C-alpha cells in the first residue's frame, strides 16, 4: 500500500545489515522491538508513566523490509483503560532514495500496563480535557 507520510512518527530508524534474517530481509523481531518502543512512547502521551508490555496482538507483516529502508513507527490510541492502555502501531518505510511515498509494511496492537516501582498495576492519571 503506498501512502503519503505527513504525520509525526514516534520513532524513525534506518535498518542496518546487522538487522537481517538468513533471507537478507529485516528480521521481524527487530521490527517488533521498535514497535514495542514506539507504542510505549504513545502510551506516555496518554498519561502512562512506568509501563510494561502485557500483550502484543494483531501483528501483521504485510511486506518485507530491506537494508537501507527508512522505517517510521506511528502510534495511535486504541483504548485507554484504568491501568492499561492499548496502542496501534503502524510501520511505514521508504527506500534509500528520495521517495515521497511510503509503503505500509507492518502493524500491531500493543497493550501496556502502568505499574509502580514494584511492578504492580496502578491507575493511569486522567489528563484534563
Ligand atoms: C502486566 C502485569 C503487571 C499485569 O498484572 P495483572 O496481575 O495481570 O494485572 P491485572 O489483572 O490487574 O490487569 C491490569 C490491566 O492489564 C490488563 N490486562 C491483563 N492481561 C491482559 C492481556 N492479556 N491482554 C490485554 N490486557 C490485559 C487488564 O485488563 C487491566 O487493565 P485495566 O486496568 O485497564 O482494566 C503482569 O502480568 C506482568 O508483570 N507481566 C509481565 C510484563 C513484562 O515483563 N513485560 C515485558 C515482556 S518481556
PDB file of C-alpha atoms and ligand atoms in Angstrom:
ATOM      1  CA  UNK A   1       0.000   0.000   0.000  1.00  0.00           C
ATOM      2  CA  UNK A   2       1.502   3.384  -0.973  1.00  0.00           C
ATOM      3  CA  UNK A   3       0.684   6.289   1.312  1.00  0.00           C
ATOM      4  CA  UNK A   4       1.996   9.847   1.624  1.00  0.00           C
ATOM      5  CA  UNK A   5       3.606  10.415   5.054  1.00  0.00           C
ATOM      6  CA  UNK A   6       2.539  13.674   6.672  1.00  0.00           C
ATOM      7  CA  UNK A   7       2.224  12.680  10.367  1.00  0.00           C
ATOM      8  CA  UNK A   8       4.962  12.652  13.011  1.00  0.00           C
ATOM      9  CA  UNK A   9       6.298   9.182  13.873  1.00  0.00           C
ATOM     10  CA  UNK A  10       7.206   8.178  17.436  1.00  0.00           C
ATOM     11  CA  UNK A  11      10.423   6.634  16.067  1.00  0.00           C
ATOM     12  CA  UNK A  12      12.223   6.807  12.728  1.00  0.00           C
ATOM     13  CA  UNK A  13      15.142   4.468  12.055  1.00  0.00           C
ATOM     14  CA  UNK A  14      17.335   3.296   9.188  1.00  0.00           C
ATOM     15  CA  UNK A  15      17.630  -0.507   9.070  1.00  0.00           C
ATOM     16  CA  UNK A  16      21.150  -1.973   9.026  1.00  0.00           C
ATOM     17  CA  UNK A  17      22.772  -5.179   7.742  1.00  0.00           C
ATOM     18  CA  UNK A  18      23.010  -6.393  11.384  1.00  0.00           C
ATOM     19  CA  UNK A  19      19.166  -6.410  11.479  1.00  0.00           C
ATOM     20  CA  UNK A  20      18.744  -9.044   8.736  1.00  0.00           C
ATOM     21  CA  UNK A  21      17.500 -12.618   8.834  1.00  0.00           C
ATOM     22  CA  UNK A  22      19.007 -15.505   6.776  1.00  0.00           C
ATOM     23  CA  UNK A  23      16.896 -14.393   3.784  1.00  0.00           C
ATOM     24  CA  UNK A  24      18.618 -10.999   3.748  1.00  0.00           C
ATOM     25  CA  UNK A  25      15.493  -9.056   4.700  1.00  0.00           C
ATOM     26  CA  UNK A  26      14.945  -7.399   8.071  1.00  0.00           C
ATOM     27  CA  UNK A  27      14.283  -9.776  10.992  1.00  0.00           C
ATOM     28  CA  UNK A  28      10.703  -9.456  12.250  1.00  0.00           C
ATOM     29  CA  UNK A  29      11.885  -9.409  15.864  1.00  0.00           C
ATOM     30  CA  UNK A  30      13.803  -6.198  15.195  1.00  0.00           C
ATOM     31  CA  UNK A  31      10.646  -4.573  13.824  1.00  0.00           C
ATOM     32  CA  UNK A  32       8.656  -5.808  16.845  1.00  0.00           C
ATOM     33  CA  UNK A  33      11.231  -4.324  19.220  1.00  0.00           C
ATOM     34  CA  UNK A  34      10.860  -0.895  17.621  1.00  0.00           C
ATOM     35  CA  UNK A  35       7.055  -1.297  17.581  1.00  0.00           C
ATOM     36  CA  UNK A  36       7.148  -2.001  21.330  1.00  0.00           C
ATOM     37  CA  UNK A  37       9.234   1.139  21.946  1.00  0.00           C
ATOM     38  CA  UNK A  38       7.086   3.336  19.683  1.00  0.00           C
ATOM     39  CA  UNK A  39       3.880   2.116  21.331  1.00  0.00           C
ATOM     40  CA  UNK A  40       5.295   2.855  24.792  1.00  0.00           C
ATOM     41  CA  UNK A  41       6.064   6.404  23.683  1.00  0.00           C
ATOM     42  CA  UNK A  42       2.458   6.797  22.500  1.00  0.00           C
ATOM     43  CA  UNK A  43       1.215   5.312  25.813  1.00  0.00           C
ATOM     44  CA  UNK A  44       3.115   8.005  27.720  1.00  0.00           C
ATOM     45  CA  UNK A  45       1.376  10.690  25.658  1.00  0.00           C
ATOM     46  CA  UNK A  46      -1.895   9.429  27.169  1.00  0.00           C
ATOM     47  CA  UNK A  47      -0.757   9.657  30.793  1.00  0.00           C
ATOM     48  CA  UNK A  48       1.055   6.381  31.398  1.00  0.00           C
ATOM     49  CA  UNK A  49       4.352   6.571  33.270  1.00  0.00           C
ATOM     50  CA  UNK A  50       6.347   3.411  34.008  1.00  0.00           C
ATOM     51  CA  UNK A  51       4.840   0.794  31.701  1.00  0.00           C
ATOM     52  CA  UNK A  52       5.295  -2.908  30.992  1.00  0.00           C
ATOM     53  CA  UNK A  53       4.044  -4.671  27.889  1.00  0.00           C
ATOM     54  CA  UNK A  54       1.334  -7.208  28.699  1.00  0.00           C
ATOM     55  CA  UNK A  55       0.161  -8.171  25.190  1.00  0.00           C
ATOM     56  CA  UNK A  56       1.073  -7.774  21.530  1.00  0.00           C
ATOM     57  CA  UNK A  57      -1.797  -8.655  19.219  1.00  0.00           C
ATOM     58  CA  UNK A  58      -2.902  -8.357  15.606  1.00  0.00           C
ATOM     59  CA  UNK A  59       0.700  -8.364  14.398  1.00  0.00           C
ATOM     60  CA  UNK A  60       0.707  -8.369  10.597  1.00  0.00           C
ATOM     61  CA  UNK A  61       3.812  -8.234   8.408  1.00  0.00           C
ATOM     62  CA  UNK A  62       2.415  -7.002   5.094  1.00  0.00           C
ATOM     63  CA  UNK A  63       5.681  -6.680   3.170  1.00  0.00           C
ATOM     64  CA  UNK A  64       9.399  -7.345   3.740  1.00  0.00           C
ATOM     65  CA  UNK A  65      11.703  -4.575   4.897  1.00  0.00           C
ATOM     66  CA  UNK A  66      15.152  -4.177   3.327  1.00  0.00           C
ATOM     67  CA  UNK A  67      18.560  -2.915   4.457  1.00  0.00           C
ATOM     68  CA  UNK A  68      18.720   0.849   3.982  1.00  0.00           C
ATOM     69  CA  UNK A  69      14.958   1.322   4.243  1.00  0.00           C
ATOM     70  CA  UNK A  70      13.922   4.231   6.455  1.00  0.00           C
ATOM     71  CA  UNK A  71      11.198   2.949   8.782  1.00  0.00           C
ATOM     72  CA  UNK A  72       8.736   5.236  10.565  1.00  0.00           C
ATOM     73  CA  UNK A  73       6.715   3.959  13.528  1.00  0.00           C
ATOM     74  CA  UNK A  74       3.387   5.748  14.072  1.00  0.00           C
ATOM     75  CA  UNK A  75       1.331   5.244  17.246  1.00  0.00           C
ATOM     76  CA  UNK A  76      -2.371   5.871  17.787  1.00  0.00           C
ATOM     77  CA  UNK A  77      -4.555   5.294  20.813  1.00  0.00           C
ATOM     78  CA  UNK A  78      -6.960   2.348  20.629  1.00  0.00           C
ATOM     79  CA  UNK A  79      -8.213   2.147  24.228  1.00  0.00           C
ATOM     80  CA  UNK A  80      -7.435   3.884  27.491  1.00  0.00           C
ATOM     81  CA  UNK A  81      -8.322   1.611  30.424  1.00  0.00           C
ATOM     82  CA  UNK A  82      -7.976   2.012  34.192  1.00  0.00           C
ATOM     83  CA  UNK A  83      -4.384   0.773  34.451  1.00  0.00           C
ATOM     84  CA  UNK A  84      -3.797  -0.252  30.827  1.00  0.00           C
ATOM     85  CA  UNK A  85      -3.529   1.497  27.504  1.00  0.00           C
ATOM     86  CA  UNK A  86      -3.765  -0.158  24.083  1.00  0.00           C
ATOM     87  CA  UNK A  87      -1.966   1.426  21.155  1.00  0.00           C
ATOM     88  CA  UNK A  88      -1.897   0.593  17.452  1.00  0.00           C
ATOM     89  CA  UNK A  89       1.499   1.000  15.797  1.00  0.00           C
ATOM     90  CA  UNK A  90       1.786   1.224  12.021  1.00  0.00           C
ATOM     91  CA  UNK A  91       5.181   0.928  10.327  1.00  0.00           C
ATOM     92  CA  UNK A  92       5.828   2.624   7.009  1.00  0.00           C
ATOM     93  CA  UNK A  93       9.072   2.522   5.023  1.00  0.00           C
ATOM     94  CA  UNK A  94      10.672   4.477   2.254  1.00  0.00           C
ATOM     95  CA  UNK A  95      13.647   3.148   0.293  1.00  0.00           C
ATOM     96  CA  UNK A  96      17.163   4.625   0.360  1.00  0.00           C
ATOM     97  CA  UNK A  97      16.294   7.042  -2.474  1.00  0.00           C
ATOM     98  CA  UNK A  98      14.280  10.220  -2.009  1.00  0.00           C
ATOM     99  CA  UNK A  99      10.881   8.589  -2.458  1.00  0.00           C
ATOM    100  CA  UNK A 100       7.906  10.761  -1.493  1.00  0.00           C
ATOM    101  CA  UNK A 101       5.615   7.773  -0.870  1.00  0.00           C
ATOM    102  CA  UNK A 102       5.873   5.251   1.950  1.00  0.00           C
ATOM    103  CA  UNK A 103       4.900   1.565   1.983  1.00  0.00           C
ATOM    104  CA  UNK A 104       2.899   0.259   4.951  1.00  0.00           C
ATOM    105  CA  UNK A 105       4.838  -2.863   5.959  1.00  0.00           C
ATOM    106  CA  UNK A 106       3.752  -3.856   9.463  1.00  0.00           C
ATOM    107  CA  UNK A 107       1.127  -3.101  12.096  1.00  0.00           C
ATOM    108  CA  UNK A 108       0.309  -4.332  15.595  1.00  0.00           C
ATOM    109  CA  UNK A 109      -1.738  -3.557  18.681  1.00  0.00           C
ATOM    110  CA  UNK A 110       0.112  -3.454  21.983  1.00  0.00           C
ATOM    111  CA  UNK A 111      -1.288  -3.210  25.483  1.00  0.00           C
ATOM    112  CA  UNK A 112       0.827  -1.630  28.228  1.00  0.00           C
ATOM    113  CA  UNK A 113       0.119  -1.644  31.944  1.00  0.00           C
ATOM    114  CA  UNK A 114       1.043   1.343  34.080  1.00  0.00           C
ATOM    115  CA  UNK A 115       2.960  -0.012  37.084  1.00  0.00           C
ATOM    116  CA  UNK A 116       4.563   1.196  40.297  1.00  0.00           C
ATOM    117  CA  UNK A 117       8.182   0.575  41.285  1.00  0.00           C
ATOM    118  CA  UNK A 118       7.271  -2.925  42.457  1.00  0.00           C
ATOM    119  CA  UNK A 119       5.688  -3.752  39.070  1.00  0.00           C
ATOM    120  CA  UNK A 120       2.123  -3.649  40.376  1.00  0.00           C
ATOM    121  CA  UNK A 121      -0.636  -2.134  38.176  1.00  0.00           C
ATOM    122  CA  UNK A 122      -1.615   1.421  39.154  1.00  0.00           C
ATOM    123  CA  UNK A 123      -4.270   3.705  37.617  1.00  0.00           C
ATOM    124  CA  UNK A 124      -3.260   5.930  34.717  1.00  0.00           C
ATOM    125  CA  UNK A 125      -3.780   9.577  35.698  1.00  0.00           C
ATOM    126  CA  UNK A 126      -6.520  11.157  33.575  1.00  0.00           C
ATOM    127  CA  UNK A 127      -5.476  14.162  31.526  1.00  0.00           C
ATOM    128  CA  UNK A 128      -7.676  17.259  31.830  1.00  0.00           C
ATOM    129  CA  UNK A 129      -9.873  17.731  28.748  1.00  0.00           C
TER     130      UNK A 129
HETATM  131  C1  LIG B   1       1.419  -6.668  33.303  1.00  0.00           C
HETATM  132  C2  LIG B   1       1.194  -7.233  34.693  1.00  0.00           C
HETATM  133  C3  LIG B   1       1.778  -6.273  35.741  1.00  0.00           C
HETATM  134  C4  LIG B   1      -0.320  -7.334  34.883  1.00  0.00           C
HETATM  135  O1  LIG B   1      -0.539  -7.930  36.135  1.00  0.00           O
HETATM  136  P1  LIG B   1      -2.014  -8.494  36.470  1.00  0.00           P
HETATM  137  O2  LIG B   1      -1.955  -9.010  37.866  1.00  0.00           O
HETATM  138  O3  LIG B   1      -2.466  -9.399  35.374  1.00  0.00           O
HETATM  139  O4  LIG B   1      -2.857  -7.185  36.466  1.00  0.00           O
HETATM  140  P2  LIG B   1      -4.422  -7.005  36.352  1.00  0.00           P
HETATM  141  O5  LIG B   1      -5.160  -8.300  36.237  1.00  0.00           O
HETATM  142  O6  LIG B   1      -4.811  -6.067  37.472  1.00  0.00           O
HETATM  143  O7  LIG B   1      -4.599  -6.249  34.954  1.00  0.00           O
HETATM  144  C5  LIG B   1      -4.047  -4.951  34.794  1.00  0.00           C
HETATM  145  C6  LIG B   1      -4.520  -4.418  33.468  1.00  0.00           C
HETATM  146  O8  LIG B   1      -3.933  -5.197  32.432  1.00  0.00           O
HETATM  147  C7  LIG B   1      -4.951  -5.662  31.555  1.00  0.00           C
HETATM  148  N1  LIG B   1      -4.533  -6.975  31.057  1.00  0.00           N
HETATM  149  C8  LIG B   1      -4.122  -8.026  31.785  1.00  0.00           C
HETATM  150  N2  LIG B   1      -3.819  -9.056  30.976  1.00  0.00           N
HETATM  151  C9  LIG B   1      -4.044  -8.636  29.723  1.00  0.00           C
HETATM  152  C10 LIG B   1      -3.921  -9.224  28.426  1.00  0.00           C
HETATM  153  N3  LIG B   1      -3.502 -10.494  28.284  1.00  0.00           N
HETATM  154  N4  LIG B   1      -4.243  -8.502  27.345  1.00  0.00           N
HETATM  155  C11 LIG B   1      -4.668  -7.218  27.465  1.00  0.00           C
HETATM  156  N5  LIG B   1      -4.810  -6.585  28.657  1.00  0.00           N
HETATM  157  C12 LIG B   1      -4.504  -7.293  29.756  1.00  0.00           C
HETATM  158  C13 LIG B   1      -6.202  -5.738  32.403  1.00  0.00           C
HETATM  159  O9  LIG B   1      -7.381  -5.700  31.591  1.00  0.00           O
HETATM  160  C14 LIG B   1      -6.026  -4.491  33.255  1.00  0.00           C
HETATM  161  O10 LIG B   1      -6.388  -3.334  32.502  1.00  0.00           O
HETATM  162  P3  LIG B   1      -7.384  -2.153  33.073  1.00  0.00           P
HETATM  163  O11 LIG B   1      -6.933  -1.817  34.466  1.00  0.00           O
HETATM  164  O12 LIG B   1      -7.191  -1.009  32.138  1.00  0.00           O
HETATM  165  O13 LIG B   1      -8.763  -2.727  33.031  1.00  0.00           O
HETATM  166  C15 LIG B   1       1.847  -8.643  34.855  1.00  0.00           C
HETATM  167  O14 LIG B   1       1.142  -9.576  34.064  1.00  0.00           O
HETATM  168  C16 LIG B   1       3.303  -8.624  34.423  1.00  0.00           C
HETATM  169  O15 LIG B   1       4.168  -8.143  35.155  1.00  0.00           O
HETATM  170  N6  LIG B   1       3.585  -9.183  33.235  1.00  0.00           N
HETATM  171  C17 LIG B   1       4.975  -9.138  32.694  1.00  0.00           C
HETATM  172  C18 LIG B   1       5.204  -7.795  31.957  1.00  0.00           C
HETATM  173  C19 LIG B   1       6.564  -7.766  31.329  1.00  0.00           C
HETATM  174  O16 LIG B   1       7.574  -8.105  31.939  1.00  0.00           O
HETATM  175  N7  LIG B   1       6.607  -7.345  30.063  1.00  0.00           N
HETATM  176  C20 LIG B   1       7.803  -7.348  29.293  1.00  0.00           C
HETATM  177  C21 LIG B   1       7.812  -8.564  28.451  1.00  0.00           C
HETATM  178  S1  LIG B   1       9.457  -9.185  28.220  1.00  0.00           S
END
